[in-house]
Tab-separated table of C-alpha atoms and ligand atoms in Angstrom:
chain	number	residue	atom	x	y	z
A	83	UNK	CA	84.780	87.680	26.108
A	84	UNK	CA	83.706	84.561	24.118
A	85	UNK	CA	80.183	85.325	22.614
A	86	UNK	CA	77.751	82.425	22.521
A	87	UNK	CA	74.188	82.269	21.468
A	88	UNK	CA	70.768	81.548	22.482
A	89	UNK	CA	68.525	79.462	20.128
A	90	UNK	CA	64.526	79.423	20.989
A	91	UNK	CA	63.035	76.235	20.909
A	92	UNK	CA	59.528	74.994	21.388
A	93	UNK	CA	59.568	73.580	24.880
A	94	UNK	CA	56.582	70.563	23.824
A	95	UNK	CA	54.958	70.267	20.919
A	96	UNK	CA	54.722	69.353	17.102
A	97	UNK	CA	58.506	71.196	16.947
A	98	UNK	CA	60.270	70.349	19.784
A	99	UNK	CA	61.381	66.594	18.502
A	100	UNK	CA	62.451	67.576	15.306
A	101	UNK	CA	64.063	70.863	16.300
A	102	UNK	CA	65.993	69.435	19.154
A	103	UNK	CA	66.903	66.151	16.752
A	104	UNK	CA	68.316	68.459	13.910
A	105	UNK	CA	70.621	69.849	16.434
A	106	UNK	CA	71.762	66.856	17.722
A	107	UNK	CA	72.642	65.383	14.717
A	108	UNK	CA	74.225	69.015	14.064
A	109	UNK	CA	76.788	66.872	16.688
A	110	UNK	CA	75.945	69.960	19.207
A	111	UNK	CA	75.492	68.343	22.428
A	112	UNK	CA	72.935	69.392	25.825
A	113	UNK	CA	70.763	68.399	28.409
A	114	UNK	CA	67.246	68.979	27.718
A	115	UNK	CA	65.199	67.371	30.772
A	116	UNK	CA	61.989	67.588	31.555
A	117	UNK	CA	60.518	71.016	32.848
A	118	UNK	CA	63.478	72.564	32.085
A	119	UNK	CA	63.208	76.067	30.947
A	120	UNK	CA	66.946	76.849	29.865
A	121	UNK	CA	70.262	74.783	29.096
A	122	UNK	CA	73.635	75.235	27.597
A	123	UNK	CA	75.554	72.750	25.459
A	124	UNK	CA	78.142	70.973	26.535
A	125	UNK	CA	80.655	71.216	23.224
A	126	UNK	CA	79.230	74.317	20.864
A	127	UNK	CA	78.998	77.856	22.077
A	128	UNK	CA	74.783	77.812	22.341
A	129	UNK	CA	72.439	78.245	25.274
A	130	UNK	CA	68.625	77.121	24.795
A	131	UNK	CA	65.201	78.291	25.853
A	132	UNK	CA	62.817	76.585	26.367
A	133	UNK	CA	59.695	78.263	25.431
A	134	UNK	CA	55.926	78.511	23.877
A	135	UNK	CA	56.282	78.815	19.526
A	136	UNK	CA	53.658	81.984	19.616
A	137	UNK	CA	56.921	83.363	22.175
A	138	UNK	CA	59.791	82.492	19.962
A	139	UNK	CA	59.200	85.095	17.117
A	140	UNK	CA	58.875	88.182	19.801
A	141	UNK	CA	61.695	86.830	21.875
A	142	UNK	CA	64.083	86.604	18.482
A	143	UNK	CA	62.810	90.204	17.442
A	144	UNK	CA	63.750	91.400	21.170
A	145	UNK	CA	67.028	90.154	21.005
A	146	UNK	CA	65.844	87.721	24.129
A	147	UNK	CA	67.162	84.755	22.199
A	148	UNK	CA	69.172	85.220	18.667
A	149	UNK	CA	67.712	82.354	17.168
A	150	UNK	CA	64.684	80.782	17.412
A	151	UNK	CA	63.238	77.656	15.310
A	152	UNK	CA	59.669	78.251	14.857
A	153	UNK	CA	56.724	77.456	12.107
A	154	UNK	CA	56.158	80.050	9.381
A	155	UNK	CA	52.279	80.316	10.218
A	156	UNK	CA	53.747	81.514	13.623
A	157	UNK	CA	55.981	83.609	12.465
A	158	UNK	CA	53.980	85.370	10.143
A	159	UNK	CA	50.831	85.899	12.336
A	160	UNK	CA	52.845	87.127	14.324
A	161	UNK	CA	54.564	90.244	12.417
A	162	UNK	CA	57.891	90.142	13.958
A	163	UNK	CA	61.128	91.901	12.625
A	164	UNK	CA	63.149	89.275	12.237
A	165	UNK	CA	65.325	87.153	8.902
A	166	UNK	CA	64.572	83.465	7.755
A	167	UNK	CA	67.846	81.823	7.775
A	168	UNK	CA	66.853	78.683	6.591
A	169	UNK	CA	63.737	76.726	5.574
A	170	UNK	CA	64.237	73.455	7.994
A	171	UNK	CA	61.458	70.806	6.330
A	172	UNK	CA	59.350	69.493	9.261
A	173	UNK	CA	56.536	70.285	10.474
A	174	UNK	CA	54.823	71.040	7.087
A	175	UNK	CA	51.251	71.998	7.309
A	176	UNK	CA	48.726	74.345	5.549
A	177	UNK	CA	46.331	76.879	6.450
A	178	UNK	CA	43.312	76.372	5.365
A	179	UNK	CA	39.294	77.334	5.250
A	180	UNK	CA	36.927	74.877	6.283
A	181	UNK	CA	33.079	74.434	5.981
A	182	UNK	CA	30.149	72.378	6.968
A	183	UNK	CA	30.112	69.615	4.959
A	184	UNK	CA	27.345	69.131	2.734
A	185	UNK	CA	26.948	73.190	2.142
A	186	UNK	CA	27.906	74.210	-1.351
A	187	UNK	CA	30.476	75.456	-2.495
A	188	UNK	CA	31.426	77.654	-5.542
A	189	UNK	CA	34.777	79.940	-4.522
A	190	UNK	CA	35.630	81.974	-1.979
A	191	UNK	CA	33.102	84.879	-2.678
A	192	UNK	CA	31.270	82.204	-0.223
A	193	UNK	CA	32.654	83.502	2.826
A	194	UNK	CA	31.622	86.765	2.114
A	195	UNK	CA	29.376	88.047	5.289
A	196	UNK	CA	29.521	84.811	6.470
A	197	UNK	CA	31.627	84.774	9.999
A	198	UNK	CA	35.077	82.481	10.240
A	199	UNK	CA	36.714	81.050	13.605
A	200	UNK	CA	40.656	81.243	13.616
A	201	UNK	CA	43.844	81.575	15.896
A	202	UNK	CA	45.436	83.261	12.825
A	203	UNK	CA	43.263	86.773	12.757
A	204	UNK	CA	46.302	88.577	10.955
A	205	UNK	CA	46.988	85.871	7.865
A	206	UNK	CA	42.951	85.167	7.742
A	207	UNK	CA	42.498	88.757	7.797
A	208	UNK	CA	44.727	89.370	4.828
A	209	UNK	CA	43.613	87.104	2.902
A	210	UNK	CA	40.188	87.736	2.553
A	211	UNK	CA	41.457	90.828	1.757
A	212	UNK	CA	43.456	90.284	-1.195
A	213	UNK	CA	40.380	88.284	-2.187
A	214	UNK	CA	38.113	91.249	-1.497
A	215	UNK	CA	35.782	89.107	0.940
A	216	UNK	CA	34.422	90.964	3.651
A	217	UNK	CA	33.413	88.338	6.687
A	218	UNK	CA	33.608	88.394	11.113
A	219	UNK	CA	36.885	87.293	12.107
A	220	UNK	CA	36.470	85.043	15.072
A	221	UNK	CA	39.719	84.987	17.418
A	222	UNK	CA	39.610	81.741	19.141
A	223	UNK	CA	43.052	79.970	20.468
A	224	UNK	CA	42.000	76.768	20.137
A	225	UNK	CA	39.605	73.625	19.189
A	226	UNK	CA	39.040	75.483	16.119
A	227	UNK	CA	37.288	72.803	14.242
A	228	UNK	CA	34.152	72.660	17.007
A	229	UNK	CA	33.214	76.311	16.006
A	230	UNK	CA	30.557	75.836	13.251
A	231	UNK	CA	29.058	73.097	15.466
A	232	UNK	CA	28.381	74.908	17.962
A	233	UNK	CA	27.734	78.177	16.148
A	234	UNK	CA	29.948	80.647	16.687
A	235	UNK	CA	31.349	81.006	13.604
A	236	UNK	CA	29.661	79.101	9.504
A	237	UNK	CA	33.389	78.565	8.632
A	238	UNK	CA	36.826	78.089	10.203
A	239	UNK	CA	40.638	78.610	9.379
A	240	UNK	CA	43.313	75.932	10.781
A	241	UNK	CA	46.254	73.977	10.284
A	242	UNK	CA	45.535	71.470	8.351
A	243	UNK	CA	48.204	68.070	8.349
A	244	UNK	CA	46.378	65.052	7.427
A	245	UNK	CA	43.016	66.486	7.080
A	246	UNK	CA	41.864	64.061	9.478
A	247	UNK	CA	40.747	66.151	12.289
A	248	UNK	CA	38.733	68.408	9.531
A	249	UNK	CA	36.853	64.666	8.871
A	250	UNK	CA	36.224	64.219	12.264
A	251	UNK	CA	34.376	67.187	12.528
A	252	UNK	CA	32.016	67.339	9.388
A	253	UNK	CA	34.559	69.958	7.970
A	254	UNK	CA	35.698	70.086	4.279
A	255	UNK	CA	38.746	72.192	2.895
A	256	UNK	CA	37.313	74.496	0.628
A	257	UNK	CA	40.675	76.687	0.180
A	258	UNK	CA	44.326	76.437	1.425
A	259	UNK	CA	45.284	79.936	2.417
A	260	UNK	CA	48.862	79.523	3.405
A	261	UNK	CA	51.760	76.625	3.101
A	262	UNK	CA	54.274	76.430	6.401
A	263	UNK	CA	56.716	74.504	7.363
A	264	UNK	CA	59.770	74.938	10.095
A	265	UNK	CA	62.198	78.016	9.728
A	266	UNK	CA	65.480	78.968	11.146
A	267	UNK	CA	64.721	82.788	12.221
A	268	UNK	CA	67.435	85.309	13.691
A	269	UNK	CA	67.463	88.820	15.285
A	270	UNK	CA	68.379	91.606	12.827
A	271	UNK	CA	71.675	93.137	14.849
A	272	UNK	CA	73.560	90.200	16.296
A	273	UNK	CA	77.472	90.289	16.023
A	274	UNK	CA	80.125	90.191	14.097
A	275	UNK	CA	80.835	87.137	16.813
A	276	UNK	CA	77.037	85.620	16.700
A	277	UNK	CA	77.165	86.105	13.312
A	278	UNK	CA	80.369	83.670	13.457
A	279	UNK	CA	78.828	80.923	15.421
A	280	UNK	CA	75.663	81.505	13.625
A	281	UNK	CA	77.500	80.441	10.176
A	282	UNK	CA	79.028	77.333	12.186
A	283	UNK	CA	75.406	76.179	12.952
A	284	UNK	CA	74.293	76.650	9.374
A	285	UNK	CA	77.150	74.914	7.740
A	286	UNK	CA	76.697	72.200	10.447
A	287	UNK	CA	72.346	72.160	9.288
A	288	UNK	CA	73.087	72.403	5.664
A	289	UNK	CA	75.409	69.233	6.052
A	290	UNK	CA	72.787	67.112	7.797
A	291	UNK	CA	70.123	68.020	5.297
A	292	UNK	CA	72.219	67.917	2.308
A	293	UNK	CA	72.789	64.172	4.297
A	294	UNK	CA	69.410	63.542	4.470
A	295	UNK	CA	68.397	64.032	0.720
A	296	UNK	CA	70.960	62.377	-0.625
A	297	UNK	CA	71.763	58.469	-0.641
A	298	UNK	CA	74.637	56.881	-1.085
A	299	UNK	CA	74.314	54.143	-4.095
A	300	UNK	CA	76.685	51.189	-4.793
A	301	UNK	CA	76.168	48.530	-7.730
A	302	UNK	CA	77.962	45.905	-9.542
A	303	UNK	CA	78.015	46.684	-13.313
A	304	UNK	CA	79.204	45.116	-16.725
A	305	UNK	CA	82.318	47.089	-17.581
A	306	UNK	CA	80.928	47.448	-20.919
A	307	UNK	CA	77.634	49.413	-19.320
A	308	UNK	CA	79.840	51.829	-17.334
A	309	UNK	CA	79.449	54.329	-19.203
A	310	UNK	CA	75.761	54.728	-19.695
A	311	UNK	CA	75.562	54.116	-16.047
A	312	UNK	CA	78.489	56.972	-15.089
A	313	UNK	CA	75.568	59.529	-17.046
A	314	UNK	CA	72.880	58.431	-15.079
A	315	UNK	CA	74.775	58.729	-11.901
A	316	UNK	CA	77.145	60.937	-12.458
A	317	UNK	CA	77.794	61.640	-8.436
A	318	UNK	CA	79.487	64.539	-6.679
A	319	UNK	CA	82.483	65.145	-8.650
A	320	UNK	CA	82.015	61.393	-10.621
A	321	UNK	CA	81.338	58.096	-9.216
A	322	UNK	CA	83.965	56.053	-7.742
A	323	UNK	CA	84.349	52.384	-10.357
A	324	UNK	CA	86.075	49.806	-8.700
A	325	UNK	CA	86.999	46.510	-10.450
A	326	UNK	CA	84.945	43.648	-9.080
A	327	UNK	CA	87.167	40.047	-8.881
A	328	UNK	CA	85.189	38.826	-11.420
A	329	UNK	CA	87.050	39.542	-14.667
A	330	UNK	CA	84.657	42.353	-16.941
A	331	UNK	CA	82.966	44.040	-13.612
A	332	UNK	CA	83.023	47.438	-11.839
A	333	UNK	CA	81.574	48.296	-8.286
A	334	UNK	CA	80.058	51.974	-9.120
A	335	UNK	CA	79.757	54.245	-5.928
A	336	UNK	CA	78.059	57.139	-6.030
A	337	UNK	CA	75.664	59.883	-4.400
A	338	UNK	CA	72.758	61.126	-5.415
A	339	UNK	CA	69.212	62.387	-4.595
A	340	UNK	CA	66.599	59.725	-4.230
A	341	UNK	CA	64.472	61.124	-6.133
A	342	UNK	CA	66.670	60.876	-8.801
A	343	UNK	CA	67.610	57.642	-8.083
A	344	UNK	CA	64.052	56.084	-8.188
A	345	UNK	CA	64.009	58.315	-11.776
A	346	UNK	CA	67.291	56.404	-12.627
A	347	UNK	CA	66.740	52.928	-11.634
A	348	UNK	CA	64.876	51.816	-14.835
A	349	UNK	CA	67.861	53.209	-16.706
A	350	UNK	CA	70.094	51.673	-14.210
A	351	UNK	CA	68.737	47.770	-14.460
A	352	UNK	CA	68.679	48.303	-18.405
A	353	UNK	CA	72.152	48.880	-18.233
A	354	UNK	CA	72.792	45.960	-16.407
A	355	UNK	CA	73.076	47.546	-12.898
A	356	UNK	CA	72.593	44.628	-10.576
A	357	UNK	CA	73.362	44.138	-6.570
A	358	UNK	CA	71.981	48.023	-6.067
A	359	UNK	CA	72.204	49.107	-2.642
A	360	UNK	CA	70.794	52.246	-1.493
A	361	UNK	CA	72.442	53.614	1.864
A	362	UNK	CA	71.501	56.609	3.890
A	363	UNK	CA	73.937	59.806	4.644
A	364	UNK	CA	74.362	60.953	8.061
A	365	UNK	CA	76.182	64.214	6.622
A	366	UNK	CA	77.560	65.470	3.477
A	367	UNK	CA	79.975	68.280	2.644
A	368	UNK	CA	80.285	69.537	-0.364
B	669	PRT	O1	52.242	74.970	23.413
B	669	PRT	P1	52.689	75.702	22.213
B	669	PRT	O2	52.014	77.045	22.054
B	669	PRT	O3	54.180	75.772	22.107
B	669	PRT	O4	52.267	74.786	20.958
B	669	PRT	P2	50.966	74.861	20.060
B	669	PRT	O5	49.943	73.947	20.660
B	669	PRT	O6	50.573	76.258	19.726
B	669	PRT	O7	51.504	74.281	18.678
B	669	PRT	P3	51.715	72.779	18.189
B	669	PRT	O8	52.800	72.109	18.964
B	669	PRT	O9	50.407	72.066	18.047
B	669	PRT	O10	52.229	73.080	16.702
B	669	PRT	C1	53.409	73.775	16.476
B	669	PRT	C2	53.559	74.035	14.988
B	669	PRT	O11	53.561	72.792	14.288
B	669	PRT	C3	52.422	74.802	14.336
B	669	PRT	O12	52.535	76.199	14.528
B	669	PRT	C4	52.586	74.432	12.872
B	669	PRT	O13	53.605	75.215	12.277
B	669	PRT	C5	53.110	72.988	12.950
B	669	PRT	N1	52.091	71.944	12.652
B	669	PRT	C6	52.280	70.938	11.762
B	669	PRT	C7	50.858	71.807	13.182
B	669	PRT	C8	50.286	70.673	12.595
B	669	PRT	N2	51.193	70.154	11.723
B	669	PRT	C9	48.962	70.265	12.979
B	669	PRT	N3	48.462	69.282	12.454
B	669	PRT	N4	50.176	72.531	14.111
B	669	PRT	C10	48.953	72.145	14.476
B	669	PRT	N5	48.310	71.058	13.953
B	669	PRT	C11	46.943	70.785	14.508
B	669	PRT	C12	45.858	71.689	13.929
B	669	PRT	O14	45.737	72.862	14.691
B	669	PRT	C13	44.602	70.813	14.001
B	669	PRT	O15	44.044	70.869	15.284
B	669	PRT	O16	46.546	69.471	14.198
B	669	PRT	C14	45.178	69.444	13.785
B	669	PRT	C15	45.095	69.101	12.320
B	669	PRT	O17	45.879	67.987	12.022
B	669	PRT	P4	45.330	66.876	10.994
B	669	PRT	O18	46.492	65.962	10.797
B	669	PRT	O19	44.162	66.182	11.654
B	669	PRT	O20	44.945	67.601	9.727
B	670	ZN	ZN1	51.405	77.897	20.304
């Protein structure tokens, strides 16, 4: 029998778009409309569910699904058997603690005796441990950020993203407890056949974020300069130099990060680099 397997997915939320855009440009192809609680794809053996992200992690453990794509706060409140295949880099957020504004401040040892609202009880809780801080753990699921107002809890832990909501709310981060982003997780006994397809959809992510890092760079350079500009973009195996019609000039292709290219581009104009065009990778294999 042909194995296929099931990949978890946040059904709507702050995952779902990303998730469901990284395997689309993976060139895996479904139908994911509205209300829709399962699908299969069309041209790669995977089926998806459609599901709630505090589900995914016990679903992957189960063996329910074999892969699920889910945030590491998630994942690691929850306490689920299960491996990180790959770090995916959306949905990047902290966890953090929170306070009144206006209250000083002076460490953590603050929190001590003091009680803390939270929909992560398990991460919270083992961090104030490490930290030897003994406060009430307040399980709420959600609308965190109202708790000191309306006093149930002095202090809160939440996702924090743009910090905005923490403004709104007369809050100040006083200590970031925890740094997520995306992962790839999978159950612990799939298949020598999962295992298979599994590699096919990794190789398939690494080349669209390998893609996404990297730019591809073209520029018009003195022949003279090619050198100096060969070391500062050296490329994947070595840039491709192509003579221009004018008589003494190269076209230089090449790849590279863009970080390193906004390190290089001083170097690059000194050189003489001119006519620099940055374009974007849809996928790179290496
Ligand atoms: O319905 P379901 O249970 O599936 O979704 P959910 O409501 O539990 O989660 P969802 O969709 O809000 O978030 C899914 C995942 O996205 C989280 O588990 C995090 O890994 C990640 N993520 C990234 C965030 C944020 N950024 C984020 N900003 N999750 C929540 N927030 C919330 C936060 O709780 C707070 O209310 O946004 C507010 C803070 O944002 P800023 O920008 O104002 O700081
Ligand atoms: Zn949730």
């Amino acid at each position: 029998m042909n194995s296929i397997i099931r990949i978890a997915v946040q059904k709507s939320g702050r995952l779902s778009e990303d998730s469901l855009s990284l395997i689309k440009e993976c060139g895996i192809k479904f139908y994911n409309g509205t209300g829709k609680l399962k699908s299969a794809s069309t041209n790669f053996p995977i089926e998806f569910l459609f599901l709630r992200d505090d589900d995914i992690p016990g679903y992957v453990a189960d063996g329910v699904a074999d892969l699920g794509i889910v945030g590491e706060n998630e994942l690691v409140e929850k306490d689920k058997d299960v491996t990180v295949l790959k770090k995916l880099g959306f949905s990047k957020c902290r966890l953090s603690l929170a306070i009144p504004k206006g209250e000083e401040y002076e460490g953590v040892s603050y929190f001590d005796g003091k009680s803390i609202a939270t929909s992560y009880p398990k991460i919270l809780g083992d961090y104030l441990k490490s930290q030897n801080i003994s406060a009430e753990i307040h399980e709420i699921s959600g609308s965190v950020e109202i708790a000191p107002s309306i006093g149930l809890a002095q202090g809160i832990c939440d996702i924090v993203s743009s910090g905005s909501t923490l403004m709104m709310n007369g809050l100040i981060e006083v200590e970031q407890i925890f740094k997520s982003e995306a992962v790839l997780i999978g159950n612990k006994s799939l298949t020598e056949e999962k295992l298979a397809i599994v590699d096919k959809l990794l190789f398939r992510m690494n080349a669209v974020q390998k893609g996404k890092s990297n730019k591809y760079v073209l520029l018009n350079a003195p022949n003279a300069s090619l050198d100096k500009i060969i070391a500062l973009i050296p490329g994947m195996r070595s840039p491709t130099i192509l003579p221009l019609a004018e008589e003494g000039w190269s076209s230089v292709h090449s790849v590279l990060s863009e970080d390193q290219f906004w390190e290089n581009i001083e170097g690059l104009r000194a050189a003489g680099a001119e006519g620099i065009l940055v374009v974007p990778i849809e996928k790179m294999v290496i």
